[in-house]
Coordinates of C-alpha atoms in Angstrom, one line a residue:
M1 CA 1.0 16.4 -14.7
D2 CA 0.4 19.8 -13.0
Y3 CA -0.8 19.2 -9.5
S4 CA -0.9 22.9 -8.5
L5 CA -4.7 23.3 -8.4
M6 CA -5.2 20.0 -6.6
N7 CA -2.5 21.0 -4.1
E8 CA -4.3 24.3 -3.4
R9 CA -7.3 22.4 -2.4
R10 CA -5.2 20.1 -0.3
K11 CA -3.6 23.0 1.5
L12 CA -7.0 24.5 2.3
R13 CA -8.1 21.1 3.8
I14 CA -4.9 21.0 5.9
Q15 CA -5.6 24.4 7.3
Q16 CA -9.2 23.5 8.2
G17 CA -8.1 20.1 9.5
R18 CA -5.6 21.7 11.8
A19 CA -8.2 24.2 13.1
Y20 CA -10.5 21.3 14.0
W21 CA -7.6 19.3 15.5
N22 CA -6.9 22.3 17.9
K23 CA -10.7 22.5 18.6
L24 CA -10.8 18.8 19.4
L25 CA -7.9 19.1 21.9
E26 CA -9.7 21.9 23.6
M27 CA -12.9 20.0 23.7
S28 CA -11.1 17.0 25.2
K29 CA -10.5 19.0 28.4
A30 CA -14.3 19.1 29.2
P31 CA -16.0 16.8 26.7
M32 CA -19.2 16.3 28.8
A33 CA -20.0 20.0 28.6
V34 CA -19.7 19.7 24.8
Q35 CA -21.9 16.5 24.8
E36 CA -24.6 18.0 27.0
K37 CA -24.8 21.2 25.0
F38 CA -24.9 19.1 21.8
L39 CA -27.8 16.9 23.1
M40 CA -29.8 19.8 24.5
K41 CA -29.6 21.6 21.1
I42 CA -30.8 18.5 19.3
L43 CA -33.8 18.2 21.6
D44 CA -34.7 21.9 21.5
D45 CA -34.4 21.9 17.7
N46 CA -36.6 18.9 17.3
K47 CA -39.2 19.4 20.0
D48 CA -41.9 20.1 17.4
T49 CA -41.2 17.1 15.2
E50 CA -43.5 14.1 15.5
I51 CA -41.1 12.1 17.5
G52 CA -40.2 15.1 19.6
R53 CA -43.8 15.6 20.6
K54 CA -44.1 11.9 21.3
Y55 CA -41.3 11.9 23.8
G56 CA -41.7 15.4 25.1
F57 CA -38.4 16.8 24.0
G58 CA -39.5 20.3 24.9
S59 CA -39.7 19.4 28.6
I60 CA -36.3 17.6 28.8
H61 CA -33.5 19.7 30.4
S62 CA -30.9 17.1 31.4
I63 CA -29.2 14.0 30.2
R64 CA -30.9 12.0 32.9
E65 CA -34.3 13.3 31.9
F66 CA -33.6 12.4 28.3
Q67 CA -32.7 8.8 29.3
E68 CA -35.8 8.4 31.4
A69 CA -38.1 9.8 28.6
V70 CA -36.7 8.2 25.5
P71 CA -36.3 4.4 25.3
L72 CA -33.5 2.6 23.6
T73 CA -34.2 2.1 19.9
N74 CA -33.3 0.1 16.8
Y75 CA -34.0 0.5 13.1
D76 CA -37.4 -1.1 13.4
D77 CA -38.6 1.8 15.6
Y78 CA -37.8 4.3 12.7
A79 CA -38.8 2.2 9.7
P80 CA -42.5 3.4 9.7
Y81 CA -41.4 7.0 9.8
I82 CA -38.7 6.5 7.1
E83 CA -41.3 4.8 4.9
R84 CA -43.5 7.9 5.2
M85 CA -40.5 10.1 4.4
T86 CA -39.3 8.1 1.3
E87 CA -42.6 7.1 -0.1
K88 CA -44.8 10.1 0.6
G89 CA -42.2 12.9 1.0
E90 CA -43.3 13.7 4.6
R91 CA -40.9 15.9 6.6
G92 CA -40.6 16.9 10.3
L93 CA -41.1 13.4 11.5
L94 CA -37.7 12.6 13.0
S95 CA -35.7 15.8 12.7
I96 CA -35.9 19.3 11.5
N97 CA -32.8 18.5 9.5
D98 CA -34.3 17.2 6.3
P99 CA -32.4 14.3 4.7
V100 CA -30.4 15.0 1.6
Y101 CA -29.7 11.4 1.0
Y102 CA -30.5 7.9 2.4
N103 CA -27.5 5.7 3.3
K104 CA -27.9 2.1 2.4
S105 CA -26.9 -0.3 5.1
S106 CA -24.3 -3.0 4.4
G107 CA -26.4 -5.9 5.7
T108 CA -26.9 -8.8 3.3
I109 CA -29.8 -10.3 5.2
G110 CA -33.4 -9.1 4.8
V111 CA -34.4 -5.7 3.5
P112 CA -31.5 -3.1 3.5
K113 CA -32.0 -0.2 5.7
R114 CA -32.5 3.4 4.6
I115 CA -30.6 5.7 7.0
P116 CA -31.5 9.4 6.8
Y117 CA -28.5 11.6 6.1
S118 CA -28.9 15.3 6.6
E119 CA -26.8 18.2 5.4
E120 CA -25.8 18.9 9.0
A121 CA -24.6 15.4 9.5
K122 CA -22.7 15.5 6.2
N123 CA -20.9 18.7 7.2
I124 CA -19.8 17.4 10.6
F125 CA -18.6 14.2 9.0
N126 CA -16.5 16.0 6.5
I127 CA -14.9 18.1 9.3
T128 CA -14.4 15.4 11.9
I129 CA -13.3 12.7 9.5
G130 CA -12.1 14.1 6.2
L131 CA -10.3 17.3 7.3
L132 CA -8.8 15.9 10.5
E133 CA -7.3 12.9 8.7
S134 CA -5.8 15.1 6.1
A135 CA -4.0 17.2 8.8
V136 CA -2.8 14.1 10.6
I137 CA -1.4 12.5 7.5
E138 CA 0.3 15.7 6.2
D139 CA 1.9 16.1 9.6
A140 CA 3.4 12.7 9.2
V141 CA 4.6 12.7 5.6
G142 CA 5.3 16.5 5.0
E143 CA 5.8 17.6 1.5
K144 CA 5.2 14.1 0.1
Y145 CA 1.5 14.8 0.8
Y146 CA 1.5 17.2 -2.1
T147 CA 2.8 14.9 -4.8
G148 CA 0.9 12.7 -7.4
R149 CA -2.5 11.0 -7.8
G150 CA -4.0 8.4 -5.5
I151 CA -4.8 4.8 -6.1
N152 CA -8.5 4.8 -5.1
L153 CA -9.8 1.3 -4.3
I154 CA -13.2 2.5 -2.9
Q155 CA -15.4 0.4 -5.1
C156 CA -18.9 1.6 -6.2
G157 CA -21.4 -0.5 -8.1
G158 CA -23.5 2.2 -9.6
S159 CA -26.3 1.2 -7.1
L160 CA -27.7 4.6 -6.3
K161 CA -31.5 4.5 -6.6
K162 CA -33.9 7.4 -6.7
L163 CA -36.7 7.1 -4.2
P164 CA -40.3 8.5 -4.6
D165 CA -39.4 11.6 -2.5
G166 CA -36.8 12.5 -5.1
L167 CA -33.7 11.7 -3.0
F168 CA -31.1 9.0 -3.7
W169 CA -30.5 5.9 -1.7
G170 CA -27.2 4.0 -1.8
P171 CA -23.8 3.5 -0.2
I172 CA -22.4 6.6 1.5
S173 CA -19.0 6.0 -0.1
E174 CA -20.6 6.1 -3.6
A175 CA -22.4 9.3 -3.0
G176 CA -19.2 10.9 -1.5
L177 CA -17.2 10.1 -4.6
L178 CA -19.7 11.4 -7.1
V179 CA -18.6 15.0 -6.5
F180 CA -15.1 14.2 -7.9
R181 CA -16.4 12.8 -11.2
E182 CA -15.5 15.9 -13.3
R183 CA -11.9 15.9 -12.2
W184 CA -11.5 12.2 -11.5
R185 CA -8.4 11.4 -13.6
N186 CA -6.6 14.4 -12.1
I187 CA -7.1 13.0 -8.6
F188 CA -7.0 9.2 -9.0
T189 CA -5.2 6.6 -11.2
S190 CA -8.2 4.4 -11.8
P191 CA -10.6 5.4 -14.5
L192 CA -14.3 5.9 -13.7
E193 CA -15.1 2.6 -15.3
A194 CA -13.2 0.9 -12.5
S195 CA -14.6 2.7 -9.6
F196 CA -18.2 3.0 -10.8
A197 CA -18.3 -0.5 -12.3
G198 CA -21.4 -2.4 -13.1
P199 CA -21.7 -6.2 -12.9
G200 CA -19.4 -8.2 -15.1
T201 CA -16.3 -5.9 -14.8
N202 CA -13.0 -7.2 -13.6
T203 CA -12.3 -4.2 -11.4
R204 CA -9.2 -5.8 -9.9
Y205 CA -7.5 -5.8 -13.3
L206 CA -8.5 -2.2 -13.9
H207 CA -7.3 -0.8 -10.6
A208 CA -4.0 -2.7 -10.8
R209 CA -3.3 -2.0 -14.5
F210 CA -4.0 1.8 -14.4
A211 CA -2.2 2.2 -11.0
L212 CA 0.9 0.4 -12.4
E213 CA 1.0 2.7 -15.4
D214 CA 1.5 5.7 -13.1
P215 CA 5.0 6.0 -11.6
E216 CA 3.9 9.1 -9.6
A217 CA 1.1 7.5 -7.6
S218 CA 1.5 8.9 -4.0
Y219 CA -1.1 7.1 -1.8
I220 CA -3.6 4.3 -1.6
L221 CA -7.1 4.8 -0.4
F222 CA -9.4 2.0 0.5
T223 CA -12.6 1.3 2.4
Y224 CA -11.1 -1.7 4.2
A225 CA -7.5 -3.0 4.2
G226 CA -8.7 -6.2 2.5
F227 CA -9.2 -4.4 -0.8
A228 CA -5.6 -3.2 -0.9
L229 CA -4.3 -6.6 0.0
E230 CA -6.5 -8.2 -2.7
M231 CA -5.1 -5.8 -5.3
C232 CA -1.5 -6.6 -4.4
R233 CA -2.2 -10.3 -4.5
Y234 CA -3.8 -9.9 -7.9
I235 CA -0.7 -8.1 -9.2
E236 CA 1.6 -10.8 -7.8
K237 CA -0.4 -13.5 -9.6
N238 CA -1.1 -11.7 -12.8
W239 CA 1.8 -9.3 -13.3
E240 CA 2.9 -10.8 -16.6
M241 CA -0.4 -10.3 -18.3
I242 CA -0.8 -6.8 -16.9
V243 CA 2.7 -5.7 -17.9
K244 CA 2.2 -7.1 -21.4
D245 CA -1.0 -5.0 -21.7
I246 CA 0.8 -1.9 -20.5
E247 CA 3.6 -2.5 -23.0
Q248 CA 1.3 -3.1 -26.0
G249 CA -1.6 -0.8 -25.0
T250 CA -4.1 -3.6 -24.9
I251 CA -6.6 -5.3 -22.6
D252 CA -6.1 -9.1 -22.5
E253 CA -9.0 -11.0 -24.0
S254 CA -9.3 -13.1 -20.8
V255 CA -10.2 -10.0 -18.7
E256 CA -13.9 -9.8 -18.2
I257 CA -15.2 -6.4 -19.1
P258 CA -18.4 -5.3 -20.9
E259 CA -17.7 -4.5 -24.5
Q260 CA -18.8 -0.9 -24.2
V261 CA -16.5 -0.4 -21.2
R262 CA -13.6 -2.1 -23.1
A263 CA -14.1 0.2 -26.1
S264 CA -14.3 3.3 -23.8
L265 CA -11.0 2.3 -22.1
M266 CA -9.2 1.6 -25.3
D267 CA -9.7 5.2 -26.3
I268 CA -7.5 6.4 -23.4
I269 CA -5.0 3.5 -23.4
K270 CA -1.6 4.0 -25.0
P271 CA 1.4 1.7 -25.2
L272 CA 4.0 2.4 -22.5
P273 CA 7.0 0.1 -23.3
E274 CA 9.4 1.9 -21.1
R275 CA 7.1 1.7 -18.0
A276 CA 6.4 -1.9 -18.8
A277 CA 10.2 -2.7 -19.1
F278 CA 10.8 -1.2 -15.7
L279 CA 7.9 -3.1 -14.1
R280 CA 9.1 -6.3 -15.6
S281 CA 12.5 -5.8 -14.2
V282 CA 11.0 -5.4 -10.7
F283 CA 8.6 -8.3 -10.8
E284 CA 11.0 -10.8 -12.4
K285 CA 13.0 -10.6 -9.2
G286 CA 10.1 -12.1 -7.2
F287 CA 8.0 -11.0 -4.3
E288 CA 10.2 -11.8 -1.3
E289 CA 10.5 -8.1 -0.7
P290 CA 7.7 -5.5 -0.8
F291 CA 7.1 -4.3 -4.3
I292 CA 5.1 -1.2 -3.7
P293 CA 8.1 1.1 -2.8
K294 CA 9.8 -0.1 -5.9
V295 CA 7.0 0.5 -8.5
W296 CA 5.7 3.6 -6.8
P297 CA 8.7 5.4 -5.2
M298 CA 6.7 8.5 -4.5
L299 CA 4.0 6.6 -2.6
S300 CA 4.2 7.7 1.0
Y301 CA 1.0 6.6 2.8
V302 CA -2.1 4.4 2.7
Y303 CA -5.3 4.9 4.5
G304 CA -8.7 3.4 5.2
G305 CA -10.4 1.0 7.6
A306 CA -7.8 -1.2 9.2
T307 CA -8.9 -2.0 12.8
G308 CA -11.1 -4.6 14.3
G309 CA -11.7 -7.5 11.8
F310 CA -9.4 -5.8 9.3
K311 CA -6.3 -5.7 11.4
D312 CA -4.9 -9.0 10.1
Y313 CA -5.4 -7.8 6.5
A314 CA -3.6 -4.6 7.3
R315 CA -0.7 -6.5 8.9
K316 CA -0.3 -8.8 5.9
L317 CA -0.5 -5.8 3.6
Q318 CA 2.2 -3.9 5.4
E319 CA 4.6 -6.9 5.9
R320 CA 4.4 -8.3 2.4
Y321 CA 3.7 -5.4 0.1
L322 CA 4.2 -2.0 1.8
G323 CA 7.3 -2.3 3.9
P324 CA 8.2 -0.3 7.0
D325 CA 8.7 3.1 5.5
I326 CA 5.2 3.8 4.1
V327 CA 2.9 5.5 6.5
F328 CA -0.3 3.6 7.5
F329 CA -3.2 5.7 8.6
R330 CA -6.0 3.6 10.2
R331 CA -9.2 5.5 10.0
G332 CA -11.4 5.9 13.0
V333 CA -15.0 4.5 13.3
S334 CA -17.9 5.9 11.3
A335 CA -21.1 4.4 9.9
S336 CA -24.2 5.5 8.0
E337 CA -25.5 6.9 11.3
G338 CA -22.6 9.2 11.9
A339 CA -18.9 9.8 12.6
F340 CA -17.9 8.4 16.0
S341 CA -14.1 8.6 16.3
Q342 CA -11.0 9.5 14.4
S343 CA -7.3 8.6 14.7
I344 CA -5.0 11.4 15.6
E345 CA -1.8 9.3 15.3
I346 CA -0.2 7.4 12.4
D347 CA -0.3 3.6 12.5
S348 CA -2.5 3.4 15.6
C349 CA -5.6 1.3 16.0
D350 CA -6.8 3.8 18.7
S351 CA -9.1 6.6 17.8
V352 CA -10.5 9.4 19.9
L353 CA -14.3 9.9 20.3
L354 CA -15.7 13.0 18.6
P355 CA -17.9 14.9 21.2
D356 CA -19.5 17.3 18.7
S357 CA -20.5 14.7 16.2
V358 CA -23.1 12.5 18.0
F359 CA -24.3 12.1 21.6
F360 CA -22.7 9.0 23.1
E361 CA -24.1 6.5 25.5
F362 CA -22.6 3.1 26.4
I363 CA -23.7 -0.3 27.7
P364 CA -21.0 -2.1 29.7
E365 CA -20.1 -5.4 28.0
A366 CA -19.3 -7.3 31.2
D367 CA -22.4 -6.3 33.1
D368 CA -24.9 -9.2 33.1
E369 CA -27.8 -6.9 34.2
P370 CA -26.9 -3.4 33.1
D371 CA -29.2 -0.5 33.8
M372 CA -30.7 -0.1 30.3
V373 CA -32.2 3.3 31.1
H374 CA -29.4 5.2 32.8
L375 CA -26.6 4.3 30.4
L376 CA -23.1 5.4 30.9
T377 CA -21.8 8.6 29.3
L378 CA -18.3 9.1 28.0
D379 CA -17.0 10.5 31.3
Q380 CA -17.9 7.2 33.1
L381 CA -15.9 4.9 30.8
E382 CA -12.9 3.0 32.2
V383 CA -9.7 2.2 30.4
G384 CA -9.4 -1.5 29.6
K385 CA -13.2 -2.2 29.5
K386 CA -15.5 -2.9 26.6
Y387 CA -18.8 -1.1 25.9
E388 CA -21.6 -1.3 23.3
L389 CA -22.3 2.0 21.6
V390 CA -25.6 3.9 21.7
I391 CA -26.0 7.2 19.8
T392 CA -28.2 10.2 19.2
N393 CA -27.4 11.9 15.9
L394 CA -28.2 14.9 13.8
S395 CA -30.4 13.0 11.4
G396 CA -33.2 11.8 13.7
F397 CA -32.0 8.7 15.5
Y398 CA -32.3 8.9 19.3
R399 CA -30.7 6.4 21.8
Y400 CA -30.0 4.1 18.8
R401 CA -28.2 0.9 19.5
M402 CA -25.4 0.5 17.0
K403 CA -24.5 -3.0 18.2
D404 CA -20.8 -2.1 17.9
V405 CA -18.5 -3.0 20.8
F406 CA -15.4 -0.9 21.6
L407 CA -12.5 -1.3 24.0
V408 CA -11.4 1.9 25.8
T409 CA -7.7 2.0 25.3
G410 CA -6.6 5.3 26.9
M411 CA -7.4 8.9 27.3
C412 CA -6.8 12.2 25.4
N413 CA -7.2 14.5 28.4
N414 CA -10.7 13.5 29.4
L415 CA -11.8 12.1 26.1
P416 CA -11.5 8.3 25.6
F417 CA -9.5 6.6 23.0
I418 CA -11.3 3.5 21.6
E419 CA -10.6 0.5 19.4
Y420 CA -13.4 -1.3 17.6
Q421 CA -13.8 -4.9 18.7
Y422 CA -16.9 -6.6 17.2
R423 CA -20.6 -6.5 16.6
S424 CA -22.6 -7.6 19.6
D425 CA -25.2 -9.2 17.4
R426 CA -22.6 -11.4 15.6
T427 CA -21.3 -13.2 18.6
V428 CA -21.5 -17.0 18.3
D429 CA -23.4 -18.5 21.2
L430 CA -24.4 -22.1 20.5
M431 CA -24.1 -23.2 24.2
G432 CA -23.3 -20.0 26.2
E433 CA -19.7 -19.7 24.9
K434 CA -20.1 -16.1 23.4
T435 CA -17.3 -16.3 20.9
T436 CA -16.7 -13.0 19.1
E437 CA -15.8 -12.7 15.4
A438 CA -12.4 -11.4 16.6
A439 CA -11.8 -14.6 18.5
V440 CA -12.9 -16.8 15.5
R441 CA -10.4 -15.0 13.2
A442 CA -7.6 -14.8 15.8
A443 CA -7.7 -18.6 16.2
A444 CA -7.2 -19.1 12.5
E445 CA -4.5 -16.5 12.1
D446 CA -2.5 -17.9 15.0
T447 CA -2.8 -21.4 13.5
A448 CA -1.5 -20.1 10.1
T449 CA 1.5 -18.5 11.9
Q450 CA 2.3 -21.6 14.0
C451 CA 1.9 -24.1 11.1
G452 CA 3.7 -21.9 8.5
F453 CA 1.1 -21.5 5.8
D454 CA -0.5 -18.4 4.2
L455 CA -4.1 -17.8 5.3
I456 CA -5.9 -16.0 2.5
D457 CA -9.2 -15.8 4.4
V458 CA -11.4 -17.8 6.7
T459 CA -15.0 -18.3 7.7
M460 CA -16.7 -20.4 10.4
Y461 CA -20.1 -22.1 10.5
P462 CA -21.5 -22.6 14.0
D463 CA -23.3 -25.9 13.4
P464 CA -26.3 -26.3 15.8
E465 CA -26.6 -30.0 14.9
G466 CA -23.2 -30.8 16.4
P467 CA -23.1 -28.5 18.2
C468 CA -19.6 -27.7 16.9
Y469 CA -17.6 -25.1 15.1
T470 CA -16.8 -25.8 11.4
Y471 CA -13.9 -23.7 10.0
L472 CA -13.4 -23.3 6.2
M473 CA -10.0 -21.9 5.2
E474 CA -8.6 -20.6 1.9
V475 CA -4.9 -21.2 2.2
E476 CA -1.7 -21.1 0.1
K477 CA 1.9 -22.4 0.5
V478 CA 1.2 -25.2 2.9
P479 CA 4.4 -26.9 4.0
A480 CA 4.7 -30.4 2.5
A481 CA 5.1 -32.2 5.8
L482 CA 2.1 -30.6 7.4
T483 CA -1.1 -32.7 7.8
E484 CA -4.7 -31.7 7.9
E485 CA -5.0 -33.3 11.4
Q486 CA -2.1 -31.2 12.7
I487 CA -3.8 -28.0 11.4
R488 CA -7.1 -29.0 12.9
D489 CA -5.6 -29.8 16.3
C490 CA -3.6 -26.5 16.4
L491 CA -6.8 -24.6 15.4
E492 CA -8.8 -26.1 18.3
E493 CA -6.1 -25.3 20.8
N494 CA -6.0 -21.7 19.5
L495 CA -9.8 -21.4 19.7
K496 CA -9.6 -22.4 23.3
K497 CA -7.1 -19.7 23.9
A498 CA -9.1 -17.1 22.0
N499 CA -12.2 -17.9 24.0
P500 CA -11.4 -19.8 27.3
S501 CA -15.1 -20.7 27.6
M502 CA -14.7 -23.0 24.6
S503 CA -12.1 -25.1 26.5
D504 CA -14.6 -25.9 29.2
K505 CA -17.4 -26.7 26.6
L506 CA -15.1 -29.0 24.7
K507 CA -13.8 -30.8 27.8
R508 CA -17.2 -31.4 29.2
G509 CA -18.6 -32.6 25.8
F510 CA -21.1 -29.7 25.4
C511 CA -19.4 -29.0 22.1
K512 CA -18.1 -31.6 19.7
P513 CA -14.5 -31.3 18.3
T514 CA -13.8 -28.5 15.8
K515 CA -14.2 -29.5 12.2
L516 CA -11.9 -28.1 9.4
Y517 CA -12.4 -27.9 5.7
F518 CA -10.4 -26.1 3.0
L519 CA -11.7 -24.0 0.1
Q520 CA -10.8 -23.7 -3.5
P521 CA -8.5 -20.8 -4.6
E522 CA -10.2 -17.4 -4.9
T523 CA -13.4 -18.6 -3.1
F524 CA -13.7 -15.3 -1.2
L525 CA -13.2 -13.3 -4.3
L526 CA -15.9 -15.2 -6.0
Y527 CA -18.2 -14.7 -3.1
R528 CA -17.7 -10.9 -3.2
D529 CA -18.3 -10.9 -7.0
M530 CA -21.5 -12.9 -6.4
I531 CA -22.8 -10.4 -3.8
Q532 CA -21.9 -7.5 -6.0
M533 CA -23.8 -9.0 -8.9
K534 CA -26.9 -8.9 -6.6
G535 CA -26.5 -5.2 -6.2
L536 CA -24.5 -4.7 -3.0
S537 CA -21.7 -2.2 -3.3
A538 CA -18.3 -3.7 -2.9
A539 CA -17.4 -0.8 -0.6
Q540 CA -19.9 -2.2 1.9
M541 CA -18.7 -5.8 2.0
K542 CA -17.4 -6.9 5.3
P543 CA -15.5 -10.2 5.9
V544 CA -17.7 -13.2 6.3
T545 CA -16.0 -14.3 9.4
V546 CA -19.0 -16.2 10.7
I547 CA -21.6 -17.8 8.3
S548 CA -24.9 -16.3 9.3
N549 CA -27.4 -17.5 6.7
E550 CA -28.3 -20.4 4.5
Q551 CA -27.1 -18.7 1.3
Q552 CA -23.6 -18.2 2.8
R553 CA -23.5 -21.8 4.1
R554 CA -24.4 -23.3 0.8
F555 CA -21.9 -21.2 -1.1
F556 CA -18.9 -21.9 1.1
F557 CA -19.6 -25.6 1.7
G558 CA -20.1 -26.0 -2.1
L559 CA -16.5 -24.9 -2.8
R560 CA -14.6 -27.2 -0.5
E561 CA -11.5 -28.8 -1.8
D562 CA -9.4 -31.8 -0.7
F563 CA -6.5 -30.9 1.5
E564 CA -4.1 -32.7 -0.9
E565 CA -5.1 -30.4 -3.8
I566 CA -4.5 -27.2 -1.9
G567 CA -2.0 -24.7 -3.3
K568 CA 1.7 -25.2 -3.9
K569 CA 3.8 -27.2 -1.4
Y570 CA 7.1 -26.0 -0.1
E571 CA 10.0 -28.0 -1.5

């Protein structure tokens, strides 16, 4: 395939990305000057909006005056305005920057949010995230950046909905990919039917099969590292069926695909016996060594969300399937509300704050009675401490509590590096113990390592009736001599280490001993399929580390399996 046109676009992005990289380094010398100028422009631009008049934006001339005039906000404060915007087409309520789209939140509880997304916000997102990451990756892999197509695992469910004001509402990832539809197969290995799949489509098969057909695939793109790990596990378990289909130019009858999709794909599928023979020769040797460098020798990097709750997925992906020579770029932090940080180093969980993207404020995590008016600005952050993020953005959210907690890990001149930690509203607190999702997952991962089994995924139910923690694990390859009691005891000890407060609660009897159940194979895949059937884009699905509603509790508890039936035992 001729990649010349695609590479011209790539080279232009690199030039623009390097220009922004240099600008970011310059801004890092005096980031508060950038931040104050950014905020004052937002306030001046929006002084005549309805919310601007309400809080007197026109008379605010400093950060302190802004903090004293405008209270902290959450989505409920904006919902009445957004309803007027989406249902009646009113404008000039929150921002002079009219929305061009409404981002759909990833929450699965209650009514999904509609986050306004302006052209100005989209442009800064493309610069600070898209262009910068292209420059950083190209700097690491060199000419390999300009080789073949990518394996795009960002999954869209065709869930865009047109609202009464004429704008679309849906996942930001889906809207971002729509612009590539006309040249999709020139850029990505997967067909459109895989990436924009409706209910009842086995997208794991489609992504894996079409990727394996292409020996020149050069990178893997995913929303979260778990999706790439999932595809690799699928290939490991189903390679014989996939290779047979590649060889014969067929789609196995067991693969769930709507008939019209199957017919459409059969028009483009051709038998590839030589490629199939090569793949078979690789897979028949087993999976003790990473297979990705073997089946895709031109693949030089992978990138996507791989920090916070996704770090363990990323570690497993790299150790078992990628190997040490493939570059891993862990994207910074962004959300429907804006771009917050970006990595400027390969294989680093640290990302630098972007001072020209949103205005930042921070609530100290360790402060029991923080000043909730005069919040900290980025020049007041300390390395080694954690903070909850508050933002003011280009689309009409002011002093908005993101509920995301970050650890400050270092400095780029005067600009902080951060690493995502957890959501402040998803901390388990049955009896004052304040266990984070990261601690819940760390206890399970450490247990798997120490006991010698493979942890596919884990969730935990904080049972108020105990009160106690009930873990539910999906596992494989459990050593034959290992007992359920040994795993449970190890898990409880690791939970105490992950959150020392739990040690005291257990010792004093405030919390009953930890319970442990095991789940049927592919329970977590089934859960994601179920949620997707209900209309939530797969790209938005976060790990269910803590069970937070009755639907989740009934689902996972309904798929428990006896320990003796779990997986294959070691000889």
